[in-house]
CSV table of C-alpha atoms in Angstrom, one decimal:
chain,number,residue,atom,x,y,z
A,1,MET,CA,-15.7,22.3,25.4
A,2,LYS,CA,-16.1,19.3,23.0
A,3,GLN,CA,-14.7,21.5,20.2
A,4,MET,CA,-11.6,22.3,22.4
A,5,VAL,CA,-11.1,18.6,23.2
A,6,ARG,CA,-11.5,17.7,19.5
A,7,GLY,CA,-9.1,20.4,18.5
A,8,LEU,CA,-6.5,19.1,21.0
A,9,ILE,CA,-7.0,15.5,19.7
A,10,ASP,CA,-6.5,16.7,16.1
A,11,ARG,CA,-3.3,18.5,17.0
A,12,ILE,CA,-1.9,15.5,18.8
A,13,GLN,CA,-2.8,13.3,15.9
A,14,ALA,CA,-1.1,15.7,13.5
A,15,ILE,CA,2.1,15.6,15.5
A,16,ARG,CA,2.0,11.8,15.6
A,17,ASN,CA,1.5,11.6,11.8
A,18,LYS,CA,4.4,14.0,11.3
A,19,VAL,CA,6.6,11.8,13.5
A,20,LYS,CA,5.5,8.6,11.7
A,21,TYR,CA,6.0,10.3,8.3
A,22,ASN,CA,9.6,11.4,9.2
A,23,LYS,CA,10.3,7.9,10.5
A,24,ILE,CA,9.0,6.3,7.3
A,25,LYS,CA,11.2,8.6,5.2
A,26,LYS,CA,14.2,7.8,7.4
A,27,ASN,CA,13.7,4.0,7.3
A,28,ILE,CA,13.1,3.9,3.6
A,29,ASN,CA,15.9,6.2,2.4
A,30,ILE,CA,13.7,7.6,-0.3
A,31,ASN,CA,15.4,8.1,-3.6
A,32,ASN,CA,16.1,11.8,-4.1
A,33,THR,CA,16.7,11.6,-7.9
A,34,ASN,CA,15.6,14.6,-10.0
A,35,ASP,CA,14.6,12.2,-12.9
A,36,ILE,CA,12.0,9.8,-11.4
A,37,VAL,CA,8.5,10.4,-10.0
A,38,TYR,CA,6.7,7.5,-8.3
A,39,VAL,CA,3.0,7.0,-8.7
A,40,ASP,CA,0.5,4.8,-7.0
A,41,LEU,CA,-2.8,5.4,-8.8
A,42,GLY,CA,-5.8,4.5,-6.6
A,43,ALA,CA,-9.4,4.8,-7.7
A,44,SER,CA,-10.1,7.1,-4.8
A,45,ASN,CA,-6.7,8.6,-4.0
A,46,ILE,CA,-3.3,9.0,-5.8
A,47,LYS,CA,-0.1,8.6,-3.9
A,48,MET,CA,3.1,10.1,-5.3
A,49,SER,CA,6.8,10.6,-4.3
A,50,TYR,CA,9.4,12.9,-5.9
A,51,LYS,CA,12.8,14.0,-4.6
A,52,GLY,CA,12.2,12.5,-1.2
A,53,GLU,CA,8.8,13.9,-0.6
A,54,LEU,CA,5.4,12.1,-0.3
A,55,LEU,CA,1.9,13.3,-0.9
A,56,THR,CA,-1.6,12.0,-1.5
A,57,PHE,CA,-4.8,13.6,-3.0
A,58,ARG,CA,-8.1,12.7,-4.4
A,59,SER,CA,-7.7,11.2,-7.9
A,60,SER,CA,-11.0,12.6,-9.3
A,61,ILE,CA,-10.7,15.3,-11.9
A,62,ARG,CA,-12.8,17.2,-14.5
A,63,LYS,CA,-12.1,19.5,-17.4
A,64,VAL,CA,-13.2,23.1,-17.1
A,65,LEU,CA,-15.4,24.2,-20.0
A,66,VAL,CA,-15.8,27.9,-18.8
A,67,GLU,CA,-12.7,29.6,-17.6
A,68,ASP,CA,-14.7,31.9,-15.4
A,69,GLU,CA,-14.9,28.9,-13.0
A,70,ILE,CA,-11.2,29.4,-12.2
A,71,THR,CA,-10.8,32.0,-9.4
A,72,ILE,CA,-8.5,31.4,-6.4
A,73,GLN,CA,-8.8,27.6,-5.9
A,74,LYS,CA,-5.5,25.8,-5.5
A,75,ASN,CA,-6.9,22.6,-6.9
A,76,ALA,CA,-6.9,24.0,-10.4
A,77,ILE,CA,-4.3,23.3,-13.1
A,78,ARG,CA,-3.8,24.3,-16.7
A,79,CYS,CA,-2.1,21.8,-18.9
A,80,ASN,CA,-1.2,22.7,-22.5
A,81,GLY,CA,-3.8,25.4,-22.6
A,82,CYS,CA,-6.8,23.6,-20.9
A,83,TRP,CA,-7.9,24.1,-17.3
A,84,TYR,CA,-8.8,21.2,-15.0
A,85,ILE,CA,-10.1,21.0,-11.4
A,86,VAL,CA,-8.8,18.2,-9.2
A,87,GLY,CA,-11.0,16.7,-6.6
A,88,GLU,CA,-14.2,16.9,-8.7
A,89,SER,CA,-15.4,14.6,-11.5
A,90,ASN,CA,-18.1,14.3,-14.1
A,91,GLN,CA,-18.2,10.5,-13.6
A,92,PRO,CA,-18.1,8.2,-10.6
A,93,THR,CA,-14.6,7.7,-9.2
A,94,GLY,CA,-13.1,4.4,-10.2
A,95,ASN,CA,-15.6,3.9,-13.1
A,96,TYR,CA,-13.1,2.2,-15.5
A,97,GLU,CA,-11.9,-1.3,-16.2
A,98,TYR,CA,-8.1,-0.6,-16.6
A,99,LYS,CA,-6.2,2.1,-14.7
A,100,TYR,CA,-4.8,3.6,-18.0
A,101,GLN,CA,-8.4,4.5,-18.7
A,102,LYS,CA,-8.4,6.9,-15.7
A,103,GLU,CA,-9.8,10.2,-16.8
A,104,TYR,CA,-7.0,12.8,-17.5
A,105,LEU,CA,-4.4,10.5,-15.8
A,106,GLU,CA,-1.5,12.6,-17.2
A,107,VAL,CA,-3.0,15.8,-15.7
A,108,LEU,CA,-3.3,14.2,-12.2
A,109,ILE,CA,0.4,13.3,-12.4
A,110,LEU,CA,1.2,16.9,-13.4
A,111,PHE,CA,-1.0,18.3,-10.6
A,112,GLY,CA,1.0,16.2,-8.1
A,113,LEU,CA,4.2,17.6,-9.5
A,114,SER,CA,2.9,21.1,-9.1
A,115,MET,CA,2.3,20.4,-5.4
A,116,PHE,CA,5.9,19.1,-5.1
A,117,LYS,CA,7.4,22.1,-7.0
A,118,ASP,CA,7.2,24.5,-4.0
A,119,LYS,CA,8.7,21.9,-1.7
A,120,VAL,CA,11.6,20.7,-3.7
A,121,ASN,CA,12.8,23.8,-5.6
A,122,GLY,CA,11.8,23.0,-9.1
A,123,ILE,CA,10.8,20.1,-11.4
A,124,GLY,CA,13.1,18.2,-13.7
A,125,GLU,CA,12.7,18.9,-17.4
A,126,ASN,CA,12.7,15.2,-18.4
A,127,LEU,CA,10.9,12.9,-16.0
A,128,LYS,CA,10.3,9.2,-15.9
A,129,VAL,CA,7.1,7.9,-14.2
A,130,ASN,CA,7.4,4.6,-12.3
A,131,ILE,CA,3.9,3.4,-11.7
A,132,LEU,CA,2.0,0.6,-9.9
A,133,LEU,CA,-0.6,-1.6,-11.5
A,134,PRO,CA,-2.6,-4.7,-10.4
A,135,TYR,CA,-0.9,-7.8,-11.6
A,136,ASN,CA,-3.6,-8.6,-14.1
A,137,GLN,CA,-3.1,-5.1,-15.7
A,138,LEU,CA,0.7,-5.3,-16.3
A,139,HIS,CA,0.0,-6.1,-20.0
A,140,THR,CA,-1.4,-2.5,-20.5
A,141,ARG,CA,2.0,-0.9,-20.4
A,142,LYS,CA,1.7,0.3,-24.1
A,143,ASN,CA,-1.7,1.9,-23.3
A,144,LEU,CA,-0.1,3.7,-20.4
A,145,GLU,CA,2.7,5.0,-22.5
A,146,ASN,CA,0.2,6.4,-25.1
A,147,LYS,CA,-1.7,8.1,-22.3
A,148,ILE,CA,1.0,9.8,-20.3
A,149,ASN,CA,4.1,10.3,-22.6
A,150,GLY,CA,4.4,13.9,-23.8
A,151,VAL,CA,5.7,17.4,-23.3
A,152,TYR,CA,3.6,19.6,-21.1
A,153,GLU,CA,3.3,23.3,-20.3
A,154,VAL,CA,1.7,23.7,-16.8
A,155,ASN,CA,0.2,26.6,-14.9
A,156,TYR,CA,-1.0,26.2,-11.3
A,157,ILE,CA,-2.2,28.4,-8.5
A,158,ASN,CA,-0.4,29.0,-5.1
A,159,THR,CA,-0.4,31.8,-2.6
A,160,LEU,CA,1.6,34.0,-4.9
A,161,GLY,CA,-0.8,33.6,-7.8
A,162,ILE,CA,-0.5,31.6,-11.1
A,163,GLN,CA,2.8,29.8,-11.4
A,164,GLU,CA,4.3,27.8,-14.3
A,165,PHE,CA,6.7,25.0,-15.3
A,166,SER,CA,7.3,22.8,-18.3
A,167,THR,CA,8.4,19.2,-18.4
A,168,SER,CA,8.3,16.0,-20.5
A,169,ILE,CA,7.2,12.8,-18.9
A,170,THR,CA,7.7,9.2,-20.2
A,171,LEU,CA,6.7,5.9,-18.6
A,172,GLY,CA,9.5,4.3,-16.8
A,173,ASN,CA,9.1,1.0,-14.9
A,174,VAL,CA,5.8,-0.7,-14.0
A,175,PHE,CA,5.5,-2.7,-10.8
A,176,ALA,CA,2.8,-5.0,-9.4
A,177,GLU,CA,0.7,-3.9,-6.5
A,178,GLY,CA,1.0,-6.1,-3.5
A,179,GLU,CA,4.4,-7.4,-4.5
A,180,ALA,CA,5.8,-3.9,-3.9
A,181,SER,CA,4.3,-3.9,-0.4
A,182,LYS,CA,5.9,-7.2,0.2
A,183,VAL,CA,9.4,-5.7,-0.4
A,184,TYR,CA,8.7,-2.8,2.0
A,185,ILE,CA,7.3,-5.1,4.7
A,186,GLU,CA,10.3,-7.5,4.6
A,187,LYS,CA,12.6,-4.5,4.8
A,188,ASN,CA,10.9,-2.9,7.8
A,189,HIS,CA,8.9,-5.5,9.7
A,190,ASN,CA,9.5,-8.8,11.3
A,191,THR,CA,7.6,-11.6,9.5
A,192,TYR,CA,8.3,-15.3,9.3
A,193,GLY,CA,7.7,-18.1,6.9
A,194,ASN,CA,5.4,-17.6,4.0
A,195,LEU,CA,4.1,-14.0,3.6
A,196,CYS,CA,0.7,-13.1,2.2
A,197,VAL,CA,0.2,-9.4,1.5
A,198,ILE,CA,-3.5,-8.4,1.1
A,199,ASN,CA,-3.9,-4.9,-0.4
A,200,ILE,CA,-7.5,-3.6,0.0
A,201,GLY,CA,-8.1,-0.6,-2.2
A,202,TYR,CA,-11.1,1.4,-3.2
A,203,SER,CA,-12.2,-0.7,-6.1
A,204,THR,CA,-10.0,-3.8,-6.0
A,205,THR,CA,-8.3,-6.2,-3.6
A,206,GLU,CA,-4.9,-7.8,-4.4
A,207,ALA,CA,-3.6,-10.8,-2.5
A,208,THR,CA,0.0,-12.1,-3.1
A,209,LEU,CA,1.5,-15.2,-1.5
A,210,VAL,CA,5.3,-15.4,-1.3
A,211,ASN,CA,7.1,-18.5,0.0
A,212,THR,CA,10.0,-18.7,2.4
A,213,LEU,CA,12.5,-18.5,-0.5
A,214,GLY,CA,11.0,-15.1,-1.6
A,215,ASN,CA,9.3,-16.5,-4.7
A,216,ARG,CA,5.7,-15.7,-5.6
A,217,GLU,CA,3.5,-18.8,-5.2
A,218,ASN,CA,0.2,-17.3,-6.2
A,219,PHE,CA,-1.7,-14.1,-6.6
A,220,ILE,CA,-5.3,-13.0,-7.0
A,221,SER,CA,-7.0,-9.8,-8.0
A,222,LEU,CA,-10.6,-9.2,-7.0
A,223,ASN,CA,-12.9,-6.5,-8.3
A,224,ILE,CA,-14.0,-5.9,-4.7
A,225,GLY,CA,-12.9,-2.9,-2.6
A,226,THR,CA,-13.9,-0.5,0.1
A,227,ASN,CA,-16.3,1.2,-2.3
A,228,ASN,CA,-18.5,-1.9,-2.2
A,229,LEU,CA,-18.4,-1.8,1.6
A,230,LEU,CA,-19.0,2.0,1.9
A,231,SER,CA,-22.0,1.7,-0.4
A,232,GLN,CA,-23.5,-0.7,2.1
A,233,TYR,CA,-22.6,1.7,5.0
A,234,LEU,CA,-24.7,4.4,3.4
A,235,LYS,CA,-27.8,2.7,4.6
A,236,TYR,CA,-26.8,3.5,8.2
A,237,THR,CA,-25.2,6.9,7.9
A,238,LYS,CA,-26.2,10.4,6.8
A,239,ALA,CA,-23.5,10.6,4.0
A,240,PRO,CA,-25.1,11.2,0.5
A,241,THR,CA,-22.5,9.1,-1.4
A,242,SER,CA,-19.8,6.5,-0.7
A,243,SER,CA,-17.1,9.0,-1.8
A,244,ILE,CA,-18.4,11.6,0.7
A,245,LEU,CA,-18.4,8.9,3.4
A,246,SER,CA,-14.8,8.0,2.5
A,247,SER,CA,-13.8,11.6,3.0
A,248,TRP,CA,-15.7,11.8,6.3
A,249,LEU,CA,-13.8,8.7,7.6
A,250,ASN,CA,-10.5,10.2,6.5
A,251,ASP,CA,-11.4,13.4,8.4
A,252,GLY,CA,-12.0,11.4,11.6
A,253,TYR,CA,-15.8,10.8,11.4
A,254,THR,CA,-16.8,8.2,14.0
A,255,PHE,CA,-19.9,6.0,13.9
A,256,SER,CA,-22.6,6.2,16.6
A,257,LYS,CA,-23.4,3.1,18.6
A,258,ASP,CA,-26.3,2.2,16.4
A,259,GLU,CA,-24.3,2.8,13.2
A,260,ALA,CA,-21.4,0.8,14.6
A,261,ARG,CA,-23.6,-2.1,15.5
A,262,ALA,CA,-25.2,-2.3,12.0
A,263,ILE,CA,-21.8,-1.8,10.3
A,264,ALA,CA,-20.2,-4.6,12.3
A,265,GLU,CA,-22.8,-6.9,10.8
A,266,VAL,CA,-22.1,-5.6,7.3
A,267,ASN,CA,-18.4,-6.1,7.8
A,268,LYS,CA,-19.0,-9.7,9.0
A,269,GLN,CA,-20.9,-10.6,5.8
A,270,TYR,CA,-18.5,-8.7,3.5
A,271,ILE,CA,-15.4,-10.2,5.0
A,272,SER,CA,-16.8,-13.7,5.0
A,273,THR,CA,-17.2,-13.5,1.2
A,274,LEU,CA,-13.8,-11.7,0.7
A,275,TRP,CA,-11.9,-14.1,2.9
A,276,ASN,CA,-13.4,-17.1,1.2
A,277,ASP,CA,-12.2,-15.9,-2.2
A,278,ILE,CA,-8.7,-15.0,-0.9
A,279,TYR,CA,-8.3,-18.3,1.0
A,280,ASN,CA,-9.4,-20.5,-2.0
A,281,GLY,CA,-7.4,-18.4,-4.5
A,282,VAL,CA,-4.2,-18.0,-2.6
A,283,ILE,CA,-3.7,-18.8,1.1
A,284,LYS,CA,-4.8,-22.4,1.1
A,285,LEU,CA,-1.5,-23.3,-0.5
A,286,SER,CA,0.4,-22.3,2.7
A,287,ASN,CA,0.9,-23.9,6.1
A,288,PRO,CA,-1.1,-21.8,8.6
A,289,THR,CA,1.5,-22.1,11.4
A,290,ASN,CA,4.2,-20.9,9.0
A,291,THR,CA,2.4,-18.0,7.4
A,292,SER,CA,2.2,-14.2,8.1
A,293,ILE,CA,-0.8,-12.3,6.7
A,294,VAL,CA,-0.2,-8.5,6.4
A,295,PHE,CA,-3.0,-6.1,5.4
A,296,VAL,CA,-2.2,-2.9,3.6
A,297,GLY,CA,-4.1,-0.3,1.6
A,298,GLY,CA,-6.8,2.2,2.5
A,299,GLY,CA,-9.2,-0.5,3.6
A,300,ALA,CA,-6.8,-2.4,5.8
A,301,ASN,CA,-7.2,-0.5,9.0
A,302,LEU,CA,-11.0,-0.1,8.4
A,303,LEU,CA,-11.4,-3.9,8.4
A,304,ILE,CA,-8.5,-5.4,10.3
A,305,ASP,CA,-10.4,-6.2,13.5
A,306,SER,CA,-13.2,-7.9,11.6
A,307,PHE,CA,-10.6,-9.9,9.6
A,308,LYS,CA,-8.9,-11.0,12.7
A,309,ASP,CA,-12.2,-12.5,13.9
A,310,ALA,CA,-12.7,-14.3,10.6
A,311,ILE,CA,-9.2,-15.7,10.0
A,312,PRO,CA,-8.2,-18.9,11.9
A,313,LYS,CA,-5.9,-18.2,14.9
A,314,GLU,CA,-3.1,-20.3,13.5
A,315,TYR,CA,-2.2,-17.4,11.1
A,316,ASN,CA,-0.1,-14.5,12.2
A,317,VAL,CA,-2.3,-11.5,11.2
A,318,LYS,CA,-1.3,-7.8,11.3
A,319,ALA,CA,-2.0,-4.4,9.7
A,320,LEU,CA,0.5,-1.6,9.3
A,321,ILE,CA,-0.2,1.8,10.9
A,322,PRO,CA,-2.6,3.8,8.7
A,323,LEU,CA,0.0,6.2,7.2
A,324,GLU,CA,2.4,3.4,6.5
A,325,SER,CA,-0.4,1.1,5.2
A,326,SER,CA,-1.4,3.8,2.6
A,327,TYR,CA,2.1,4.3,1.3
A,328,SER,CA,3.5,0.7,1.5
A,329,ASP,CA,3.2,-0.1,-2.2
A,330,LEU,CA,4.7,3.2,-3.2
A,331,LEU,CA,7.6,2.8,-0.7
A,332,GLY,CA,8.1,-0.8,-1.9
A,333,MET,CA,8.3,0.5,-5.5
A,334,ILE,CA,11.0,3.0,-4.5
A,335,LEU,CA,13.0,0.2,-2.9
A,336,LEU,CA,12.6,-1.9,-6.1
A,337,SER,CA,13.7,1.0,-8.2
A,338,ASN,CA,16.9,1.6,-6.2
A,339,ASP,CA,19.4,-1.1,-7.0
A,340,THR,CA,21.5,-0.1,-3.9
A,341,ILE,CA,18.8,-1.1,-1.5
A,342,GLU,CA,17.8,-4.8,-1.0
A,343,PRO,CA,15.1,-6.3,1.1
A,344,THR,CA,16.3,-7.4,4.6
A,345,LYS,CA,17.5,-11.0,4.5
A,346,ILE,CA,18.8,-13.3,7.2
A,347,ASN,CA,22.5,-13.9,6.9
A,348,PRO,CA,23.2,-17.1,5.1
A,349,VAL,CA,24.1,-20.0,7.4
A,350,GLU,CA,27.2,-22.0,6.5
A,351,GLU,CA,26.4,-25.7,6.1
A,352,VAL,CA,28.6,-28.1,8.0
A,353,PRO,CA,30.1,-30.7,5.6
A,354,THR,CA,28.7,-34.1,6.4
A,355,THR,CA,28.7,-37.5,4.9
A,356,LYS,CA,25.2,-38.4,6.0
A,357,LYS,CA,21.9,-36.7,5.5
A,358,LEU,CA,20.7,-34.8,8.6
A,359,SER,CA,17.3,-35.2,10.0
A,360,ASN,CA,15.1,-32.1,10.4
A,361,TYR,CA,15.8,-32.2,14.1
A,362,GLU,CA,19.5,-32.4,13.6
A,363,LYS,CA,19.3,-29.4,11.2
A,364,PHE,CA,17.4,-27.6,13.9
A,365,LYS,CA,20.0,-28.3,16.5
A,366,GLU,CA,22.8,-27.1,14.3
A,367,LEU,CA,21.1,-23.8,13.6
A,368,LYS,CA,20.0,-23.4,17.2
A,369,GLU,CA,23.6,-23.8,18.3
A,370,LYS,CA,24.6,-21.1,15.9
A,371,GLY,CA,22.4,-18.7,17.8
A,372,LEU,CA,19.3,-18.5,15.5
A,373,GLU,CA,15.9,-18.1,16.9
A,374,VAL,CA,12.9,-20.3,16.0
A,375,LYS,CA,11.4,-17.8,13.6
A,376,GLU,CA,14.8,-17.4,11.8
A,377,ILE,CA,15.2,-21.2,11.6
A,378,ALA,CA,11.7,-21.4,10.0
A,379,THR,CA,12.8,-18.9,7.3
A,380,VAL,CA,16.0,-20.8,6.6
A,381,THR,CA,14.5,-24.3,6.6
A,382,GLY,CA,10.9,-23.8,5.6
A,383,LEU,CA,9.8,-26.0,8.5
A,384,ALA,CA,6.5,-25.2,10.2
A,385,ILE,CA,6.7,-23.0,13.3
A,386,GLN,CA,4.9,-25.5,15.5
A,387,THR,CA,7.3,-28.3,14.5
A,388,LEU,CA,10.2,-26.1,15.4
A,389,ARG,CA,8.6,-25.2,18.7
A,390,ASN,CA,8.3,-28.9,19.5
A,391,TYR,CA,12.0,-29.4,18.5
A,392,ASN,CA,12.8,-26.5,20.8
A,393,VAL,CA,11.1,-28.2,23.8
A,394,LYS,CA,13.0,-31.4,23.0
A,395,TYR,CA,16.3,-29.5,22.6
A,396,ASN,CA,15.9,-27.7,26.0
A,397,LYS,CA,15.1,-31.0,27.8
A,398,GLU,CA,18.3,-32.5,26.3
A,399,LEU,CA,20.2,-29.6,27.7
A,400,GLN,CA,18.8,-30.0,31.1
A,401,VAL,CA,19.6,-33.7,31.1
A,402,GLY,CA,23.1,-33.1,29.8
């Protein structure tokens, strides 16, 4: 009976994910070009988009030394004569300082393309790879070019047997993690005032603060991610490694009451440290009542409830839905790559010519009479939400008296 109920829940969740996936694609108007592949390289998982499709898979990989290992598995790929198996690794996932040092990075990209090939009717012969990096790794562009640029002959396995394609790939544009999510969030979600995007990944956490004018005020990149947390969780679960536990959680594993109680305490200590670093490094520059904090990345939904308990109530805190949260940086990069799409902006307000300088309250009245809401006025003026709420009370009282 339990298996039947679980199966029903899984089918319902699959339908929900498909609806969310289609909604995301519709909202973002994903670029369908034949020439660009978009890559968000995570230490645990890689996210990719090509010709309007999205996919994600484990970013671990190993080279096959004995070809007898290759039988019917669909996670095998041959690149320029050498076989590799994706989803397995000879070294711990994320064991590198810079992302360009990721083991067989170019083969991972080609494996993603092989998964796209059956969906999109072929792969372009000359592809540019637009990729995301932490802000403090943008200087490694030349290393990335040396790693992935090249001409490749590829064989992969599907239900029809061994298939093949050839392509050349070169590095295109490089974008900053966190900043890309900010573009997607502004396009598709209602936020106000300053916006802080916190991207919690497997091995790093990026925090970016953007002011009301859309300019980056500050950023921080921390070498702390969910892997640190999952390693602590291992003390309270039956999983043999943090990577296995990560897979279990993705597959819907739920903690027992005793596990949940112990893990809640681990989260509390972890988040106290992480929030302190993020606050002192980035957020303390912003007015709490005029700041939205949005969590994205694989660790966002795992930790959002604990973060809400730790963050002062003056901040507007939210996390995107799991599917959207995982792809937000990738989708933001697509927006940034497409010059015809711009982030959502409030229509500019025409200033009334005046010979005297208006007070903040007088500015508020003018914008209010033009039909703007309090949150919109905050975005236009940069004034704190609480101040504008006080003005709103005063304004309404004046209307009643008048």
